[in-house]
């Protein structure tokens, strides 16, 4: 049985945040109450209860001196007002995504819009959202929305605001959108389904399409867990369980592949418990079946070799190829054939890929059937007998062998070399434990033999030891020639919050986040991704610690160099207003450089505040009046362009003729 766990299974950000807030209060010695269950998971609630956490249904039930925690679902404005009125100490653990919906519907209500919510009307999150609306309706699916529209025909003509419960079904939301966009012509739509929920659902759908059965772990009261079960069971048999004890083991016995996902309220400990339970069952079953198969194979091989003589080993020529066997002429009256299972140690190999008509080979006679006039032959067993000594000797000599990975199995991979199957554990298969084993399938690999059981003819190999030596050789070569300023082409290996690690060929260097872009970025992924090929240069070397600092951004791309080169003082440029202060407005000249338009330079007359003339997003013409490269400051002026224009207009108006002197007298 192959077991696959969804990457996004388990606690979502909002639930994890709320639970951690409760634990933090407990660790600080506080008496804690939660307004309703903090999480829809009985096991976690049991743990919290054992630490003294009480669940109350309303703020008024909060014991004297206790801290009340508002759960991630959020609450209505009325509940918040009650908490403040009663003077209760509280912590708001409302999920930020839910809080965003509260703000959306509150603003929509203030504009007189009717709010329509896609979700479960009795779910605490939806109840909280409704408590921030003046006028609202809830629909649970597309059909419900159709009925709502028919029952209240005036709705489609009114200004409406549509939001969705954060855990609403992504597929059902798509169905609802078709109706909304077609019928509600005066609607504002906000896609408020949590990204984690959308990802968890889509991943569950994809996994269920490739599995014989799905296990969904989570509380039976959990809305998002129920939706995971619903989307999965459209593709395969699906079981919803709360703990490992509920695993339907007998029902799963016939499944070749099982997928596992978990709701947003499911702790990692329960997912791990389910995995361990399944692993033990698979391991026990697999150990028995594998042991039997291996013993059978070894016994047959030993028996064959014990009685081997020149009559049992023959030389043959391939005369025909079929999907399930190869026909061989061995110079006897019987027709020779090699079953596909006896052709190669690779179970996935196809006969036409291994041999062609006319090929000659040594073979082992497995069985002679004079009545049918056939001889069953094996190439695999003779290859294994010949190759075994080579493999066994390689343990002592530490010779590097080459083989092809034919299978990815529980705990590692199988590589075939010289006709011998060598087991390579997962811990020895890749350079890093995080590298997927599946990437090795059908690839040629180099490895050493690290363990041999001669009695059972079993060998264990290590790809990692070869990779380690190769990387060391490359690293030694790198340090011989490395110097500050030298350029390299590398591949982004991993990303962290503070930078990107780049494989320079045998050794890794790091580009600090500040070196990735001249502009301020929040995460390296805004500039590079894992697998990208990048050109870098060495900024610093620490030979003692083996650390390499890399540079990525180029001096010629420095926005201040571009400004110096292309925007000297006196240049008139189109700038975009990006910020406001009491003393002026900041405007983007080029990416990475903002200039200040002082309030006195915005207009040709006195203004009270910049907002009287400008707003964020405006594109205006301004003159660069000063640049301080040392302090990285640029001064801009709109007024400098307005004054010459005004002067030109004034010069264009004819001067009035003066009155004659005689008239003056």
XYZ file of C-alpha atoms in Angstrom:
665
model
C 0.000 0.000 0.000
C 1.260 3.461 -0.929
C 0.272 6.202 1.538
C 0.408 9.877 0.490
C -0.186 12.761 2.900
C -1.449 16.083 1.532
C 1.137 18.844 2.046
C -1.469 21.307 3.333
C -3.064 18.908 5.841
C -3.658 20.168 9.366
C -3.773 23.437 11.304
C -4.398 26.571 9.285
C -2.832 29.904 10.242
C -5.935 31.287 11.994
C -6.677 28.203 14.104
C -3.030 27.713 15.032
C -2.806 31.384 16.058
C -5.886 31.106 18.272
C -4.736 27.893 19.986
C -1.249 29.309 20.583
C -2.820 32.415 22.164
C -4.680 30.202 24.638
C -1.550 28.216 25.505
C 0.421 31.467 25.944
C -2.179 32.739 28.436
C -2.071 29.423 30.319
C 1.725 29.474 30.420
C 1.506 32.992 31.856
C -0.642 31.631 34.691
C -3.936 33.153 33.530
C -7.381 31.686 34.117
C -8.782 31.249 30.607
C -12.272 31.001 29.114
C -13.098 30.676 25.438
C -16.260 32.057 23.860
C -17.412 28.769 22.371
C -14.966 25.907 21.569
C -11.647 27.448 20.460
C -11.269 24.643 17.905
C -13.490 21.946 16.397
C -11.255 19.135 17.600
C -12.304 17.045 20.642
C -8.744 15.922 21.484
C -7.337 19.462 21.641
C -10.365 20.638 23.627
C -9.781 17.781 26.069
C -6.164 18.858 26.523
C -7.211 22.467 27.121
C -9.899 21.380 29.570
C -7.295 19.406 31.525
C -5.377 22.682 31.934
C -8.428 24.464 33.299
C -9.797 26.161 30.178
C -13.563 26.711 30.404
C -15.948 27.137 27.479
C -18.648 29.810 27.924
C -21.574 30.509 25.618
C -21.833 34.237 26.344
C -19.546 36.940 27.825
C -21.766 37.201 30.918
C -20.752 33.640 31.905
C -17.080 34.611 32.192
C -15.877 33.981 35.789
C -14.484 36.906 37.784
C -10.789 37.458 37.012
C -10.719 35.186 33.964
C -9.460 36.230 30.529
C -11.963 35.632 27.740
C -10.608 34.502 24.350
C -12.600 35.254 21.205
C -11.989 32.317 18.870
C -10.804 32.508 15.265
C -14.415 32.520 13.961
C -14.898 36.063 15.286
C -18.012 37.583 16.875
C -20.645 40.214 16.141
C -20.389 43.885 17.068
C -23.071 43.321 19.704
C -20.942 40.694 21.477
C -17.903 42.990 21.449
C -20.013 45.793 22.912
C -21.225 43.439 25.666
C -17.623 42.458 26.533
C -16.630 46.111 26.830
C -19.770 46.989 28.817
C -19.082 44.194 31.339
C -15.408 45.235 31.628
C -14.133 41.724 30.866
C -10.419 41.227 30.128
C -10.278 39.591 26.720
C -7.957 38.523 23.888
C -9.247 38.725 20.325
C -8.045 35.663 18.360
C -10.290 36.385 15.368
C -8.572 35.107 12.237
C -7.274 38.103 10.230
C -9.053 36.738 7.142
C -12.365 36.724 9.037
C -11.690 40.202 10.442
C -11.208 41.386 6.859
C -14.724 40.140 6.003
C -16.112 42.017 9.015
C -14.571 45.212 7.658
C -15.885 44.581 4.121
C -19.497 43.977 5.181
C -19.438 46.834 7.695
C -18.306 49.290 5.011
C -20.832 47.855 2.529
C -23.643 48.320 5.062
C -22.558 51.908 5.658
C -22.963 52.507 1.906
C -26.477 51.056 1.992
C -25.565 47.820 0.213
C -27.310 44.537 0.945
C -24.820 41.863 2.036
C -25.162 38.310 0.709
C -23.051 35.643 2.430
C -22.155 32.253 0.958
C -21.932 29.875 3.890
C -23.656 27.933 6.630
C -26.083 30.254 8.450
C -25.605 28.419 11.780
C -21.801 28.394 11.630
C -20.252 30.705 14.255
C -18.124 32.475 11.619
C -21.216 33.372 9.562
C -23.113 34.397 12.698
C -20.252 36.768 13.503
C -20.225 38.217 9.967
C -23.985 38.809 10.089
C -23.436 40.779 13.286
C -21.496 43.401 11.301
C -24.249 43.929 8.680
C -27.361 46.101 8.555
C -29.210 43.995 5.971
C -27.988 40.550 4.903
C -28.955 37.136 3.517
C -27.153 33.789 3.720
C -27.159 31.092 1.019
C -25.512 27.684 1.374
C -25.045 26.815 -2.325
C -25.918 27.857 -5.878
C -29.385 26.300 -5.673
C -30.079 28.174 -2.454
C -28.963 31.426 -4.133
C -31.392 30.800 -7.019
C -34.255 30.275 -4.563
C -33.261 33.398 -2.640
C -33.263 35.431 -5.863
C -36.679 34.099 -6.882
C -38.182 34.728 -3.429
C -36.773 38.262 -3.244
C -36.757 39.499 -6.878
C -35.893 43.075 -5.850
C -32.508 41.918 -4.573
C -30.934 41.611 -8.029
C -31.603 45.272 -8.767
C -30.248 46.615 -5.469
C -26.597 47.444 -4.734
C -25.260 44.198 -3.274
C -22.058 42.990 -1.676
C -21.137 39.280 -1.936
C -18.708 37.549 0.453
C -18.045 33.904 1.327
C -17.351 32.048 4.550
C -13.572 31.475 4.669
C -14.078 27.690 4.579
C -16.741 27.700 1.842
C -16.380 25.106 -0.938
C -14.259 26.525 -3.763
C -16.164 24.529 -6.392
C -19.548 25.660 -5.041
C -18.360 29.296 -4.959
C -17.563 29.003 -8.671
C -21.130 27.789 -9.275
C -22.496 30.725 -7.285
C -20.350 33.221 -9.195
C -21.944 32.151 -12.483
C -25.352 33.168 -11.116
C -24.099 36.351 -9.436
C -22.355 37.664 -12.553
C -25.345 36.832 -14.729
C -28.173 38.062 -12.489
C -26.776 40.639 -10.057
C -25.646 43.454 -12.337
C -25.117 45.903 -9.471
C -22.983 43.681 -7.249
C -19.553 43.989 -5.665
C -17.921 40.559 -5.258
C -15.207 39.712 -2.723
C -13.536 36.306 -2.938
C -12.999 35.800 0.799
C -12.362 32.052 0.848
C -9.126 31.572 2.799
C -6.154 30.716 0.563
C -5.248 27.842 2.880
C -8.796 26.470 2.572
C -8.758 26.738 -1.220
C -5.348 25.068 -1.402
C -6.357 22.318 1.025
C -9.511 21.547 -0.963
C -7.837 21.562 -4.401
C -4.991 19.382 -3.121
C -7.495 16.945 -1.588
C -9.392 16.732 -4.890
C -6.204 16.038 -6.853
C -5.017 13.426 -4.345
C -8.387 11.659 -4.256
C -8.367 11.357 -8.051
C -5.238 9.181 -7.851
C -6.045 7.084 -4.761
C -8.209 4.053 -4.066
C -9.283 5.502 -0.711
C -8.989 8.752 1.257
C -8.693 9.295 4.998
C -9.901 12.728 6.174
C -8.821 13.487 9.750
C -10.724 16.061 11.775
C -13.540 16.812 14.169
C -16.996 15.826 13.026
C -18.243 19.301 13.982
C -15.661 20.993 11.775
C -17.132 22.677 8.697
C -13.940 22.628 6.620
C -13.267 18.971 7.499
C -16.758 18.045 6.291
C -16.104 19.878 3.009
C -12.846 17.951 2.543
C -14.771 14.712 2.987
C -17.403 15.853 0.479
C -14.928 16.801 -2.267
C -12.889 13.604 -1.794
C -15.761 11.142 -1.866
C -16.731 12.358 -5.329
C -13.579 10.604 -6.587
C -13.001 7.623 -4.275
C -14.110 5.878 -1.084
C -13.579 8.353 1.763
C -13.504 7.896 5.536
C -13.743 10.730 8.093
C -11.989 9.897 11.369
C -11.087 11.861 14.492
C -8.273 9.623 15.794
C -6.081 6.715 14.691
C -8.325 4.347 16.672
C -11.100 4.961 14.126
C -9.020 3.850 11.116
C -11.117 1.398 9.033
C -8.203 -1.051 8.735
C -10.143 -4.000 7.326
C -11.740 -1.777 4.653
C -8.338 -0.434 3.616
C -6.651 -3.813 3.136
C -7.556 -4.022 -0.528
C -6.405 -0.476 -1.353
C -3.172 -0.112 -3.314
C -2.953 3.619 -2.607
C -4.400 5.684 0.234
C -4.404 9.479 0.534
C -4.515 11.358 3.834
C -5.637 14.932 4.440
C -6.781 16.784 7.539
C -9.005 19.713 8.422
C -7.779 23.093 9.615
C -8.532 22.132 13.228
C -6.514 18.916 13.258
C -3.281 18.996 15.308
C -0.093 17.567 13.803
C 0.105 15.032 16.654
C -3.111 13.302 15.526
C -2.006 13.234 11.873
C 1.293 11.701 13.009
C -0.540 9.126 15.146
C -2.613 8.039 12.123
C 0.506 7.823 9.957
C 2.408 5.777 12.532
C -0.509 3.364 12.904
C -0.795 2.883 9.141
C 2.985 2.585 8.736
C 3.133 -0.179 11.355
C 0.364 -2.118 9.629
C 1.947 -1.704 6.194
C 5.386 -2.541 7.574
C 4.147 -5.715 9.245
C 2.204 -6.832 6.186
C 4.982 -5.747 3.850
C 7.680 -7.440 5.931
C 5.876 -10.765 5.727
C 5.114 -10.596 2.027
C 8.525 -9.195 1.099
C 10.280 -11.715 3.296
C 8.398 -14.558 1.654
C 9.084 -13.252 -1.822
C 12.783 -12.688 -1.103
C 13.213 -16.060 0.556
C 11.472 -17.756 -2.338
C 13.680 -16.004 -4.838
C 16.881 -16.679 -2.895
C 16.018 -20.324 -2.306
C 15.298 -20.852 -5.996
C 18.533 -19.091 -6.939
C 20.572 -21.122 -4.458
C 19.035 -24.375 -5.676
C 19.747 -23.398 -9.259
C 23.378 -22.581 -8.499
C 23.958 -25.699 -6.369
C 23.126 -28.062 -9.198
C 24.438 -25.854 -11.967
C 26.434 -27.632 -14.663
C 27.317 -26.936 -18.302
C 24.079 -28.558 -19.460
C 21.945 -26.084 -17.453
C 23.693 -23.006 -18.785
C 23.113 -22.370 -22.464
C 23.970 -19.788 -25.089
C 21.035 -18.456 -27.096
C 20.106 -16.077 -29.913
C 16.979 -13.897 -29.798
C 14.594 -14.866 -32.615
C 11.370 -13.171 -31.516
C 10.004 -10.579 -29.092
C 6.495 -10.485 -27.574
C 5.025 -8.190 -24.884
C 5.290 -10.883 -22.182
C 8.243 -13.042 -23.323
C 11.279 -13.321 -25.596
C 11.865 -16.316 -27.933
C 15.386 -17.736 -28.101
C 17.108 -20.352 -30.236
C 19.390 -22.388 -27.951
C 20.371 -25.013 -30.537
C 18.005 -27.682 -29.258
C 14.822 -29.219 -30.576
C 12.805 -27.453 -27.860
C 11.705 -23.823 -28.376
C 13.358 -21.561 -25.798
C 11.518 -18.655 -24.198
C 12.315 -16.108 -21.466
C 9.304 -14.795 -19.483
C 9.486 -11.018 -19.078
C 9.888 -11.464 -15.283
C 13.045 -13.528 -15.921
C 14.567 -11.132 -18.422
C 15.663 -8.322 -16.078
C 15.776 -7.329 -12.420
C 13.881 -4.171 -13.421
C 10.147 -4.958 -12.996
C 9.203 -2.010 -15.223
C 11.430 -2.962 -18.133
C 9.861 -3.799 -21.497
C 11.348 -6.651 -23.611
C 11.705 -4.462 -26.721
C 13.804 -1.979 -24.726
C 16.195 -4.679 -23.469
C 16.869 -6.921 -26.446
C 16.602 -6.992 -30.223
C 16.434 -9.852 -32.689
C 19.884 -11.336 -33.238
C 21.207 -10.540 -29.745
C 23.271 -13.339 -28.193
C 23.281 -14.087 -24.463
C 24.044 -16.671 -21.807
C 20.950 -18.102 -20.134
C 19.986 -20.423 -17.308
C 17.551 -23.287 -17.959
C 14.677 -23.003 -15.490
C 12.401 -25.785 -16.714
C 12.225 -28.189 -19.647
C 8.838 -29.374 -20.893
C 9.428 -32.188 -23.389
C 5.690 -32.771 -23.804
C 5.160 -29.207 -25.016
C 8.605 -28.981 -26.553
C 9.657 -25.826 -24.672
C 12.483 -24.659 -22.428
C 11.878 -21.829 -19.935
C 15.012 -19.736 -19.532
C 16.215 -16.956 -17.244
C 18.659 -14.176 -17.978
C 17.970 -12.365 -14.729
C 19.160 -15.184 -12.472
C 22.359 -15.803 -14.376
C 23.095 -12.067 -14.420
C 22.470 -11.959 -10.663
C 24.774 -14.917 -10.067
C 27.535 -13.287 -12.129
C 26.975 -9.796 -10.733
C 26.714 -10.787 -7.083
C 30.446 -11.318 -6.640
C 31.116 -7.911 -8.214
C 28.649 -6.263 -5.833
C 29.941 -8.150 -2.779
C 33.561 -7.291 -3.618
C 32.630 -3.611 -3.994
C 31.864 -3.401 -0.254
C 35.482 -4.085 0.578
C 37.063 -2.098 -2.236
C 34.567 0.793 -1.928
C 34.425 0.820 -5.710
C 31.730 3.125 -7.066
C 29.060 1.177 -8.943
C 26.606 2.476 -11.545
C 23.004 1.331 -11.657
C 19.489 2.390 -12.591
C 16.785 3.111 -9.992
C 13.914 0.812 -10.903
C 11.570 1.231 -7.922
C 10.700 3.669 -5.166
C 9.605 1.595 -2.168
C 8.810 2.222 1.486
C 11.970 3.458 3.115
C 14.099 3.949 0.025
C 14.771 2.898 -3.572
C 15.938 -0.173 -5.491
C 18.825 0.226 -7.929
C 19.871 -2.554 -10.310
C 23.553 -3.010 -11.101
C 25.108 -6.027 -12.832
C 21.706 -7.718 -12.618
C 21.625 -7.386 -8.808
C 18.962 -5.467 -6.884
C 20.561 -3.141 -4.337
C 18.483 -1.463 -1.640
C 19.372 2.186 -1.000
C 17.689 3.611 2.150
C 16.022 7.030 1.887
C 18.652 8.447 4.263
C 21.373 7.402 1.774
C 19.545 8.068 -1.492
C 19.791 11.850 -1.851
C 22.101 14.698 -0.897
C 19.398 16.158 1.348
C 16.662 14.368 3.297
C 14.107 16.756 1.811
C 14.851 15.771 -1.795
C 12.023 13.627 -3.264
C 12.924 9.996 -3.975
C 10.579 9.968 -6.972
C 13.046 12.174 -8.879
C 15.491 9.227 -8.949
C 13.117 6.810 -10.672
C 14.566 5.424 -13.930
C 17.680 7.573 -13.456
C 21.228 6.268 -13.640
C 22.943 6.694 -10.268
C 26.392 6.126 -8.782
C 26.675 4.506 -5.361
C 28.886 2.553 -2.961
C 28.015 -0.710 -1.245
C 27.916 -0.075 2.510
C 26.501 -3.407 3.742
C 26.372 -6.973 2.426
C 24.546 -10.040 3.762
C 26.271 -12.890 1.947
C 23.988 -15.582 3.363
C 20.883 -13.956 1.974
C 22.613 -12.287 -0.976
C 21.424 -8.821 -0.039
C 23.271 -5.548 -0.503
C 22.688 -2.016 0.786
C 24.074 0.984 -1.086
C 24.661 4.703 -0.569
C 24.290 7.387 -3.240
C 24.833 10.108 -0.648
C 28.422 9.051 0.134
C 29.333 9.422 -3.550
C 27.579 12.784 -3.814
C 29.336 13.926 -0.647
C 32.759 13.063 -2.082
C 31.922 14.688 -5.407
C 30.754 17.869 -3.687
C 33.887 17.911 -1.515
C 36.097 17.641 -4.605
C 34.161 20.459 -6.265
C 34.299 22.525 -3.053
C 38.098 22.065 -2.788
C 38.439 23.172 -6.395
C 36.189 26.170 -5.715
C 38.238 27.391 -2.738
C 41.448 27.136 -4.782
C 40.227 29.791 -7.230
C 37.587 31.708 -5.253
C 38.137 35.436 -4.768
C 35.973 38.458 -3.995
C 34.386 39.878 -7.146
C 34.571 36.654 -9.151
C 31.356 35.826 -11.016
C 29.582 32.461 -11.057
C 26.454 30.903 -12.519
C 24.546 28.900 -9.924
C 21.180 27.352 -9.160
C 18.890 28.561 -6.360
C 18.757 25.667 -3.916
C 16.525 26.983 -1.135
C 14.896 30.155 0.205
C 14.644 31.484 3.747
C 13.127 34.668 5.133
C 16.570 36.286 5.104
C 17.984 35.199 1.773
C 18.532 32.663 -1.009
C 21.044 29.796 -0.981
C 22.716 29.153 -4.324
C 24.530 25.974 -5.397
C 27.717 27.125 -7.084
C 28.702 23.569 -7.998
C 29.752 21.598 -4.957
C 29.366 24.437 -2.491
C 26.578 26.785 -1.445
C 26.668 30.549 -1.070
C 24.008 32.892 0.244
C 22.493 36.008 -1.295
C 21.196 38.127 1.577
C 17.686 39.503 0.972
C 19.140 43.027 0.895
C 21.361 41.970 -2.023
C 18.557 40.604 -4.179
C 16.995 43.881 -5.235
C 17.637 47.602 -5.118
C 14.008 47.947 -4.048
C 12.804 46.822 -0.614
C 11.285 43.314 -0.751
C 9.556 41.262 1.923
C 10.721 37.812 0.799
C 13.358 36.430 -1.613
C 10.599 34.689 -3.613
C 9.664 38.114 -5.024
C 12.904 37.976 -7.038
C 14.014 34.328 -7.370
C 12.542 30.832 -7.024
C 14.038 27.444 -6.174
C 15.546 25.967 -9.357
C 16.289 29.335 -11.001
C 19.661 29.726 -12.697
C 21.250 32.978 -11.517
C 24.408 34.966 -12.149
C 26.105 36.018 -8.922
C 29.431 37.376 -7.715
C 31.358 36.866 -4.493
C 30.921 39.700 -2.001
C 32.715 38.065 0.912
C 34.565 34.858 1.849
C 35.056 33.287 5.280
C 37.464 30.419 4.603
C 37.607 29.337 8.250
C 33.833 28.906 8.550
C 33.367 27.970 4.896
C 30.810 30.740 4.360
C 30.313 32.591 1.088
C 28.368 35.837 0.746
C 27.052 36.480 -2.737
C 25.967 39.583 -4.585
C 23.154 39.544 -7.108
C 22.071 43.098 -7.860
C 24.323 45.003 -10.275
C 25.780 48.465 -9.697
C 24.508 49.657 -13.052
C 20.948 48.797 -11.964
C 21.224 50.975 -8.853
C 18.318 53.416 -9.201
C 20.539 56.233 -7.885
C 23.031 55.563 -10.683
C 20.168 55.602 -13.193
C 18.968 58.886 -11.675
C 22.450 60.405 -11.897
C 22.802 59.238 -15.497
C 19.354 60.000 -16.874
C 17.651 62.500 -14.524
C 19.997 65.413 -13.702
C 18.782 68.498 -11.782
C 16.475 70.506 -14.023
C 14.874 67.434 -15.637
C 11.095 67.545 -16.033
C 9.590 64.085 -15.458
C 6.213 62.397 -15.123
C 6.024 61.289 -11.482
C 3.420 59.266 -9.582
C 2.121 60.408 -6.192
C 2.691 57.558 -3.706
C 2.344 59.172 -0.301
C 1.127 62.212 1.613
C 2.383 64.082 4.670
C 1.402 67.364 6.295
C 4.411 69.052 4.696
C 4.100 67.685 1.172
C 3.672 64.709 -1.138
C 6.079 61.928 -2.095
C 6.186 60.965 -5.767
C 7.827 57.995 -7.524
C 10.363 59.195 -10.129
C 11.674 55.748 -11.074
C 11.270 52.404 -9.267
C 13.259 52.656 -6.047
C 13.413 56.446 -5.827
C 10.748 58.777 -4.468
C 11.101 62.539 -4.365
C 9.429 65.109 -2.102
C 7.172 67.811 -3.507
C 7.099 70.298 -0.623
C 3.666 71.786 0.076
C 5.023 75.174 -1.071
C 5.950 73.632 -4.443
C 2.643 71.912 -5.236
C 0.717 74.927 -6.522
C 1.315 78.574 -7.476
C -0.874 79.678 -4.582
C -1.083 78.883 -0.886
C -2.800 75.581 -0.021
C -3.764 74.180 3.386
C -2.778 70.566 2.721
C -1.400 68.496 -0.204
C -4.712 66.622 -0.504
C -6.356 69.857 -1.714
C -4.540 69.437 -5.034
C -3.178 65.884 -5.205
C -4.263 62.369 -4.437
C -2.345 59.099 -4.320
C -2.014 57.587 -7.786
C -1.974 60.940 -9.634
C 0.633 61.212 -12.385
C 1.932 64.785 -12.631
C 4.774 66.646 -14.309
C 7.407 67.900 -11.888
C 10.838 69.439 -12.119
C 13.825 67.965 -10.273
C 15.165 70.955 -8.354
C 17.747 69.290 -6.119
C 19.436 65.898 -5.555
C 21.415 64.993 -2.412
C 23.120 61.705 -3.336
C 24.774 61.413 0.062
C 21.501 61.609 2.010
C 19.529 59.958 -0.838
C 17.026 62.806 -1.135
C 15.366 64.351 -4.188
C 13.396 67.603 -4.250
C 10.623 68.090 -6.809
C 8.537 71.085 -7.827
C 5.275 71.408 -9.719
C 5.211 75.147 -9.036
C 8.483 75.661 -10.947
C 6.631 74.583 -14.093
C 3.507 76.631 -13.340
C 5.313 79.981 -12.797
C 7.046 80.150 -16.224
C 3.738 79.260 -17.863
C 1.992 82.060 -15.966
C 4.771 84.485 -16.917
C 4.424 83.610 -20.588
C 0.660 84.169 -20.457
C 1.178 87.552 -18.792
C 3.712 88.607 -21.456
C 1.260 87.702 -24.198
C -1.408 90.195 -22.938
C -0.872 93.706 -24.637
C -0.014 96.551 -22.217
C -2.731 99.230 -21.905
C -1.839 102.604 -23.423
C -1.101 105.387 -20.942
C -3.420 108.436 -20.871
C -2.033 111.577 -22.721
C -0.273 114.232 -20.576
C -2.666 116.959 -21.704
C -5.640 114.997 -20.382
C -3.843 114.632 -17.105
C -3.602 118.358 -16.845
